Amino acid sequence: MTVKCRFWGGNKMKKISLVLVVVLMAAAMIFTGCSSDSAEGDILKIGVDDSYPPMEYRDENNELVGFDIALAKALGEKLEMEVEFISTAFDGIFQGLETQNYDIIMSSVSITPKRLETFLFSEPYLSNGQVIVVKPGDDSVKTPEDLDGKTVGVQLGTTADSAVQKYMEDLDIELIKYDEIIQTFSAMKAGYVDYIVVDYPVAIEYVGNDPDNFEISSAQLTNEPIGVCIRKEDVELKEKIDKALSELREEGTLAEISVEWLKDDYTSNIDTELKVIE
């Protein structure tokens, strides 16, 4: 077994240290102002990583758009609350929730046993699992075992990151982590990584936009449905969110948002039995 792992942010290699994480968390608290207090008042503060199309990203006008953004707005209407989005890098998004920079996270957060130890989650609102992205016509990789001896790109701090690290216990994989998912796909296009492991809805987006360079080669390697991430103590807020999501599902709004942003309905008949590699 050979353990190799690199981190890239933009075009520069970076080393992540405890000191840097603390500094970034302190800066985030300064720039986002006073911490929220369990969604008091009429504003629901929502943490998002705004670099993850089609789930949450900024359009050509720098406006926040995407599946989770549209759903969050619909959720706010049901709760009769104004929603305020707070952008943060995914590798620090859970710390931001713990330090009360925002009330909830709606940012393609997979429900996993490890995360359930620390946070509450709403009922799942979207099916999801990890897949392998290859160059078109590459039939050599169908399973994690086929990644042996290859260079794999993931987004830092995601369940794809955790999964590939687990594979590395038995396989010789060089893992390169990127701050943003677009960097991962750009790196593969440029030949810096051989393959990508990523959420299925995101893979569909990139493959659909650039079929000459990307293709999904595997079945879903995991089953990790997506939900709203909430602090453990905010039980009442979770109950309100679950009720609102149930109403949005029954009304057909949830399915409509999925079709609009993901080109299909991934909100119905969700398999809630977790199959996660972490």
mmCIF file of C-alpha atoms in Angstrom:
data_model
loop_
_atom_site.group_PDB
_atom_site.id
_atom_site.type_symbol
_atom_site.label_atom_id
_atom_site.label_comp_id
_atom_site.label_asym_id
_atom_site.label_seq_id
_atom_site.Cartn_x
_atom_site.Cartn_y
_atom_site.Cartn_z
ATOM 1 C CA MET A 1 0.000 0.000 0.000
ATOM 2 C CA THR A 2 1.279 3.446 -0.927
ATOM 3 C CA VAL A 3 -0.398 6.487 0.595
ATOM 4 C CA LYS A 4 -0.048 9.579 -1.545
ATOM 5 C CA CYS A 5 -2.170 12.654 -1.133
ATOM 6 C CA ARG A 6 -1.858 16.206 -2.405
ATOM 7 C CA PHE A 7 -3.928 19.321 -1.863
ATOM 8 C CA TRP A 8 -4.471 22.002 -4.451
ATOM 9 C CA GLY A 9 -6.200 25.354 -4.047
ATOM 10 C CA GLY A 10 -6.390 27.291 -7.306
ATOM 11 C CA ASN A 11 -3.006 26.786 -8.971
ATOM 12 C CA LYS A 12 -0.961 26.534 -5.781
ATOM 13 C CA MET A 13 -0.306 23.494 -3.635
ATOM 14 C CA LYS A 14 -1.382 24.082 -0.074
ATOM 15 C CA LYS A 15 -0.786 22.445 3.241
ATOM 16 C CA ILE A 16 -3.669 22.426 5.670
ATOM 17 C CA SER A 17 -2.658 22.911 9.292
ATOM 18 C CA LEU A 18 -4.592 23.321 12.485
ATOM 19 C CA VAL A 19 -3.346 26.899 12.768
ATOM 20 C CA LEU A 20 -4.710 27.801 9.336
ATOM 21 C CA VAL A 21 -8.091 26.268 10.105
ATOM 22 C CA VAL A 22 -8.348 28.280 13.332
ATOM 23 C CA VAL A 23 -7.388 31.507 11.550
ATOM 24 C CA LEU A 24 -9.929 30.935 8.797
ATOM 25 C CA MET A 25 -12.687 30.162 11.284
ATOM 26 C CA ALA A 26 -11.920 33.346 13.206
ATOM 27 C CA ALA A 27 -11.965 35.385 10.006
ATOM 28 C CA ALA A 28 -15.267 33.837 8.963
ATOM 29 C CA MET A 29 -16.836 34.836 12.271
ATOM 30 C CA ILE A 30 -15.600 38.421 11.835
ATOM 31 C CA PHE A 31 -16.924 38.815 8.310
ATOM 32 C CA THR A 32 -20.287 37.188 8.935
ATOM 33 C CA GLY A 33 -20.965 39.315 11.990
ATOM 34 C CA CYS A 34 -22.665 38.103 15.121
ATOM 35 C CA SER A 35 -23.548 34.432 15.354
ATOM 36 C CA SER A 36 -27.086 33.293 14.797
ATOM 37 C CA ASP A 37 -29.052 31.907 17.717
ATOM 38 C CA SER A 38 -31.100 28.906 16.580
ATOM 39 C CA ALA A 39 -32.867 30.794 13.788
ATOM 40 C CA GLU A 40 -34.379 33.391 16.094
ATOM 41 C CA GLY A 41 -36.544 36.031 14.455
ATOM 42 C CA ASP A 42 -37.611 35.962 10.831
ATOM 43 C CA ILE A 43 -34.272 35.173 9.165
ATOM 44 C CA LEU A 44 -32.989 31.658 8.460
ATOM 45 C CA LYS A 45 -29.242 31.757 7.837
ATOM 46 C CA ILE A 46 -28.056 29.007 5.499
ATOM 47 C CA GLY A 47 -24.465 27.904 4.920
ATOM 48 C CA VAL A 48 -23.608 27.028 1.298
ATOM 49 C CA ASP A 49 -20.545 26.235 -0.784
ATOM 50 C CA ASP A 50 -21.387 28.342 -3.830
ATOM 51 C CA SER A 51 -19.039 26.508 -6.216
ATOM 52 C CA TYR A 52 -20.946 23.262 -6.768
ATOM 53 C CA PRO A 53 -23.129 23.346 -9.901
ATOM 54 C CA PRO A 54 -25.907 22.429 -10.459
ATOM 55 C CA MET A 55 -26.603 22.286 -6.727
ATOM 56 C CA GLU A 56 -25.422 25.716 -5.584
ATOM 57 C CA TYR A 57 -23.327 28.160 -7.577
ATOM 58 C CA ARG A 58 -23.129 31.717 -8.900
ATOM 59 C CA ASP A 59 -24.408 32.517 -12.380
ATOM 60 C CA GLU A 60 -23.005 35.036 -14.874
ATOM 61 C CA ASN A 61 -24.600 37.833 -12.822
ATOM 62 C CA ASN A 62 -22.999 36.553 -9.609
ATOM 63 C CA GLU A 63 -26.422 35.520 -8.329
ATOM 64 C CA LEU A 64 -26.732 32.393 -6.201
ATOM 65 C CA VAL A 65 -28.676 29.737 -8.100
ATOM 66 C CA GLY A 66 -29.080 25.971 -8.208
ATOM 67 C CA PHE A 67 -31.178 23.152 -6.823
ATOM 68 C CA ASP A 68 -30.427 23.741 -3.145
ATOM 69 C CA ILE A 69 -30.863 27.501 -3.516
ATOM 70 C CA ALA A 70 -34.299 27.111 -5.121
ATOM 71 C CA LEU A 71 -35.327 24.561 -2.506
ATOM 72 C CA ALA A 72 -34.078 26.756 0.347
ATOM 73 C CA LYS A 73 -36.184 29.662 -0.913
ATOM 74 C CA ALA A 74 -39.260 27.427 -1.124
ATOM 75 C CA LEU A 75 -38.487 26.151 2.361
ATOM 76 C CA GLY A 76 -38.226 29.715 3.650
ATOM 77 C CA GLU A 77 -41.662 30.511 2.252
ATOM 78 C CA LYS A 78 -43.144 27.495 4.025
ATOM 79 C CA LEU A 79 -41.488 28.513 7.291
ATOM 80 C CA GLU A 80 -42.499 32.145 6.729
ATOM 81 C CA MET A 81 -38.877 33.183 7.120
ATOM 82 C CA GLU A 82 -36.495 35.195 5.008
ATOM 83 C CA VAL A 83 -33.505 33.123 3.910
ATOM 84 C CA GLU A 84 -29.978 34.515 4.013
ATOM 85 C CA PHE A 85 -27.204 32.559 2.305
ATOM 86 C CA ILE A 86 -23.709 32.596 3.779
ATOM 87 C CA SER A 87 -21.024 31.320 1.413
ATOM 88 C CA THR A 88 -18.226 29.213 2.836
ATOM 89 C CA ALA A 89 -15.751 26.626 1.561
ATOM 90 C CA PHE A 90 -17.032 23.093 2.018
ATOM 91 C CA ASP A 91 -14.037 21.948 4.072
ATOM 92 C CA GLY A 92 -15.038 24.483 6.754
ATOM 93 C CA ILE A 93 -18.798 24.358 6.399
ATOM 94 C CA PHE A 94 -19.488 22.103 9.390
ATOM 95 C CA GLN A 95 -17.283 24.168 11.709
ATOM 96 C CA GLY A 96 -19.308 27.205 10.665
ATOM 97 C CA LEU A 97 -22.512 25.493 11.776
ATOM 98 C CA GLU A 98 -20.988 24.528 15.118
ATOM 99 C CA THR A 99 -19.821 28.110 15.751
ATOM 100 C CA GLN A 100 -23.296 29.421 14.821
ATOM 101 C CA ASN A 101 -22.267 31.397 11.747
ATOM 102 C CA TYR A 102 -25.540 30.112 10.287
ATOM 103 C CA ASP A 103 -28.537 28.057 11.389
ATOM 104 C CA ILE A 104 -28.464 25.186 8.892
ATOM 105 C CA ILE A 105 -26.470 23.867 5.948
ATOM 106 C CA MET A 106 -28.144 23.247 2.587
ATOM 107 C CA SER A 107 -25.188 22.452 0.368
ATOM 108 C CA SER A 108 -25.466 18.933 -1.052
ATOM 109 C CA VAL A 109 -24.713 17.474 2.369
ATOM 110 C CA SER A 110 -24.821 13.685 2.310
ATOM 111 C CA ILE A 111 -26.288 11.986 5.358
ATOM 112 C CA THR A 112 -23.645 9.678 6.832
ATOM 113 C CA PRO A 113 -23.339 7.772 10.124
ATOM 114 C CA LYS A 114 -20.296 9.842 11.094
ATOM 115 C CA ARG A 115 -22.088 13.147 10.509
ATOM 116 C CA LEU A 116 -25.142 11.890 12.412
ATOM 117 C CA GLU A 117 -22.936 11.545 15.491
ATOM 118 C CA THR A 118 -22.483 15.327 15.544
ATOM 119 C CA PHE A 119 -25.500 16.825 13.764
ATOM 120 C CA LEU A 120 -29.201 16.374 13.162
ATOM 121 C CA PHE A 121 -30.448 15.924 9.613
ATOM 122 C CA SER A 122 -33.820 16.517 8.053
ATOM 123 C CA GLU A 123 -35.548 13.721 6.253
ATOM 124 C CA PRO A 124 -33.597 13.208 2.990
ATOM 125 C CA TYR A 125 -34.796 15.297 0.067
ATOM 126 C CA LEU A 126 -32.547 14.031 -2.751
ATOM 127 C CA SER A 127 -31.083 10.706 -3.865
ATOM 128 C CA ASN A 128 -27.313 10.681 -4.177
ATOM 129 C CA GLY A 129 -24.257 8.462 -4.464
ATOM 130 C CA GLN A 130 -20.642 8.641 -5.573
ATOM 131 C CA VAL A 131 -19.660 7.734 -9.151
ATOM 132 C CA ILE A 132 -16.419 7.564 -11.108
ATOM 133 C CA VAL A 133 -15.935 9.986 -14.000
ATOM 134 C CA VAL A 134 -13.632 8.934 -16.859
ATOM 135 C CA LYS A 135 -12.612 10.126 -20.292
ATOM 136 C CA PRO A 136 -15.125 9.046 -22.969
ATOM 137 C CA GLY A 137 -14.457 5.532 -24.217
ATOM 138 C CA ASP A 138 -12.352 4.518 -21.203
ATOM 139 C CA ASP A 139 -13.813 1.160 -20.175
ATOM 140 C CA SER A 140 -10.928 0.197 -17.899
ATOM 141 C CA VAL A 141 -12.441 1.603 -14.700
ATOM 142 C CA LYS A 142 -15.780 0.360 -13.397
ATOM 143 C CA THR A 143 -15.101 -0.282 -9.697
ATOM 144 C CA PRO A 144 -12.937 1.246 -6.952
ATOM 145 C CA GLU A 145 -10.442 -1.603 -7.375
ATOM 146 C CA ASP A 146 -9.818 -0.414 -10.935
ATOM 147 C CA LEU A 147 -8.416 2.848 -9.518
ATOM 148 C CA ASP A 148 -5.299 1.016 -8.313
ATOM 149 C CA GLY A 149 -2.203 2.778 -9.645
ATOM 150 C CA LYS A 150 -4.199 5.811 -10.814
ATOM 151 C CA THR A 151 -4.407 9.486 -9.876
ATOM 152 C CA VAL A 152 -7.831 10.493 -8.576
ATOM 153 C CA GLY A 153 -9.247 13.976 -8.034
ATOM 154 C CA VAL A 154 -11.863 14.903 -5.420
ATOM 155 C CA GLN A 155 -13.185 17.996 -3.706
ATOM 156 C CA LEU A 156 -11.650 18.524 -0.287
ATOM 157 C CA GLY A 157 -13.799 17.546 2.690
ATOM 158 C CA THR A 158 -16.500 15.712 0.739
ATOM 159 C CA THR A 159 -17.703 12.134 1.085
ATOM 160 C CA ALA A 160 -15.837 11.416 -2.157
ATOM 161 C CA ASP A 161 -12.668 12.503 -0.348
ATOM 162 C CA SER A 162 -13.451 10.141 2.550
ATOM 163 C CA ALA A 163 -14.297 7.255 0.220
ATOM 164 C CA VAL A 164 -11.082 7.447 -1.795
ATOM 165 C CA GLN A 165 -9.010 7.726 1.384
ATOM 166 C CA LYS A 166 -10.651 4.496 2.540
ATOM 167 C CA TYR A 167 -9.840 2.831 -0.800
ATOM 168 C CA MET A 168 -6.208 3.906 -0.312
ATOM 169 C CA GLU A 169 -5.883 1.523 2.625
ATOM 170 C CA ASP A 170 -5.757 -1.356 0.132
ATOM 171 C CA LEU A 171 -4.967 0.324 -3.192
ATOM 172 C CA ASP A 172 -2.084 2.359 -4.599
ATOM 173 C CA ILE A 173 -3.975 5.560 -5.412
ATOM 174 C CA GLU A 174 -2.573 9.062 -5.680
ATOM 175 C CA LEU A 175 -5.270 11.362 -4.329
ATOM 176 C CA ILE A 176 -5.335 15.055 -5.254
ATOM 177 C CA LYS A 177 -7.797 17.274 -3.410
ATOM 178 C CA TYR A 178 -9.168 20.550 -4.741
ATOM 179 C CA ASP A 179 -11.007 23.376 -3.000
ATOM 180 C CA GLU A 180 -13.722 23.573 -5.662
ATOM 181 C CA ILE A 181 -15.268 20.884 -7.831
ATOM 182 C CA ILE A 182 -14.695 22.870 -11.034
ATOM 183 C CA GLN A 183 -10.952 22.687 -10.348
ATOM 184 C CA THR A 184 -11.206 18.910 -10.198
ATOM 185 C CA PHE A 185 -12.839 18.668 -13.617
ATOM 186 C CA SER A 186 -10.408 21.215 -15.085
ATOM 187 C CA ALA A 187 -7.508 19.138 -13.751
ATOM 188 C CA MET A 188 -8.848 15.987 -15.385
ATOM 189 C CA LYS A 189 -9.378 17.816 -18.651
ATOM 190 C CA ALA A 190 -5.763 19.025 -18.509
ATOM 191 C CA GLY A 191 -4.441 15.564 -17.673
ATOM 192 C CA TYR A 192 -3.401 16.212 -14.070
ATOM 193 C CA VAL A 193 -5.721 13.514 -12.729
ATOM 194 C CA ASP A 194 -6.869 10.306 -14.379
ATOM 195 C CA TYR A 195 -10.296 10.024 -12.770
ATOM 196 C CA ILE A 196 -12.760 11.856 -10.537
ATOM 197 C CA VAL A 197 -15.026 10.545 -7.789
ATOM 198 C CA VAL A 198 -18.004 12.853 -7.251
ATOM 199 C CA ASP A 199 -21.719 13.084 -6.434
ATOM 200 C CA TYR A 200 -23.944 11.670 -9.169
ATOM 201 C CA PRO A 201 -26.035 14.847 -9.769
ATOM 202 C CA VAL A 202 -22.857 16.891 -10.217
ATOM 203 C CA ALA A 203 -21.317 14.292 -12.523
ATOM 204 C CA ILE A 204 -24.459 14.409 -14.671
ATOM 205 C CA GLU A 205 -24.122 18.195 -14.960
ATOM 206 C CA TYR A 206 -20.492 18.154 -16.098
ATOM 207 C CA VAL A 207 -20.947 15.200 -18.448
ATOM 208 C CA GLY A 208 -23.992 16.845 -20.002
ATOM 209 C CA ASN A 209 -22.142 20.118 -20.554
ATOM 210 C CA ASP A 210 -18.928 18.535 -21.867
ATOM 211 C CA PRO A 211 -19.554 15.006 -23.214
ATOM 212 C CA ASP A 212 -16.393 15.135 -25.324
ATOM 213 C CA ASN A 213 -14.263 15.128 -22.179
ATOM 214 C CA PHE A 214 -16.262 13.393 -19.443
ATOM 215 C CA GLU A 215 -18.269 10.207 -18.996
ATOM 216 C CA ILE A 216 -19.681 8.316 -16.016
ATOM 217 C CA SER A 217 -18.204 4.823 -15.961
ATOM 218 C CA SER A 218 -19.503 3.247 -12.770
ATOM 219 C CA ALA A 219 -22.737 2.491 -11.053
ATOM 220 C CA GLN A 220 -23.238 4.485 -7.862
ATOM 221 C CA LEU A 221 -20.578 3.289 -5.423
ATOM 222 C CA THR A 222 -22.491 4.513 -2.374
ATOM 223 C CA ASN A 223 -25.971 5.466 -1.242
ATOM 224 C CA GLU A 224 -25.842 8.724 0.679
ATOM 225 C CA PRO A 225 -29.052 10.748 0.305
ATOM 226 C CA ILE A 226 -28.879 14.490 0.873
ATOM 227 C CA GLY A 227 -30.576 16.360 3.705
ATOM 228 C CA VAL A 228 -30.574 19.615 5.640
ATOM 229 C CA CYS A 229 -27.812 19.638 8.280
ATOM 230 C CA ILE A 230 -28.861 21.091 11.654
ATOM 231 C CA ARG A 231 -27.226 21.505 15.072
ATOM 232 C CA LYS A 232 -28.036 18.734 17.580
ATOM 233 C CA GLU A 233 -29.803 21.072 19.975
ATOM 234 C CA ASP A 234 -32.154 22.526 17.347
ATOM 235 C CA VAL A 235 -34.745 19.739 17.507
ATOM 236 C CA GLU A 236 -37.696 22.093 17.063
ATOM 237 C CA LEU A 237 -36.146 23.604 13.932
ATOM 238 C CA LYS A 238 -35.613 20.120 12.491
ATOM 239 C CA GLU A 239 -39.272 19.274 13.092
ATOM 240 C CA LYS A 240 -40.395 22.443 11.314
ATOM 241 C CA ILE A 241 -38.081 21.753 8.369
ATOM 242 C CA ASP A 242 -39.273 18.144 8.077
ATOM 243 C CA LYS A 243 -42.893 19.322 8.022
ATOM 244 C CA ALA A 244 -42.142 21.939 5.356
ATOM 245 C CA LEU A 245 -40.228 19.447 3.194
ATOM 246 C CA SER A 246 -43.093 16.968 3.471
ATOM 247 C CA GLU A 247 -45.536 19.618 2.266
ATOM 248 C CA LEU A 248 -43.246 20.600 -0.620
ATOM 249 C CA ARG A 249 -43.022 16.942 -1.614
ATOM 250 C CA GLU A 250 -46.782 16.386 -1.467
ATOM 251 C CA GLU A 251 -47.452 19.536 -3.494
ATOM 252 C CA GLY A 252 -45.005 18.431 -6.197
ATOM 253 C CA THR A 253 -42.745 21.444 -5.672
ATOM 254 C CA LEU A 254 -39.768 19.312 -4.685
ATOM 255 C CA ALA A 255 -40.011 17.258 -7.879
ATOM 256 C CA GLU A 256 -40.456 20.398 -9.994
ATOM 257 C CA ILE A 257 -37.281 21.950 -8.582
ATOM 258 C CA SER A 258 -35.376 18.722 -9.238
ATOM 259 C CA VAL A 259 -36.527 18.543 -12.859
ATOM 260 C CA GLU A 260 -35.700 22.222 -13.384
ATOM 261 C CA TRP A 261 -32.140 22.007 -12.079
ATOM 262 C CA LEU A 262 -31.205 18.325 -12.408
ATOM 263 C CA LYS A 263 -33.225 17.424 -15.534
ATOM 264 C CA ASP A 264 -34.975 14.583 -13.691
ATOM 265 C CA ASP A 265 -36.800 13.857 -10.452
ATOM 266 C CA TYR A 266 -34.352 12.538 -7.855
ATOM 267 C CA THR A 267 -36.629 13.417 -4.930
ATOM 268 C CA SER A 268 -39.086 10.514 -5.093
ATOM 269 C CA ASN A 269 -38.652 6.975 -3.737
ATOM 270 C CA ILE A 270 -35.410 7.846 -1.952
ATOM 271 C CA ASP A 271 -33.525 4.831 -0.600
ATOM 272 C CA THR A 272 -32.836 5.809 3.024
ATOM 273 C CA GLU A 273 -30.601 2.819 3.814
ATOM 274 C CA LEU A 274 -27.168 4.401 4.046
ATOM 275 C CA LYS A 275 -24.276 2.802 2.193
ATOM 276 C CA VAL A 276 -21.368 5.085 2.927
ATOM 277 C CA ILE A 277 -17.604 4.609 2.835
ATOM 278 C CA GLU A 278 -15.917 6.645 5.575
#
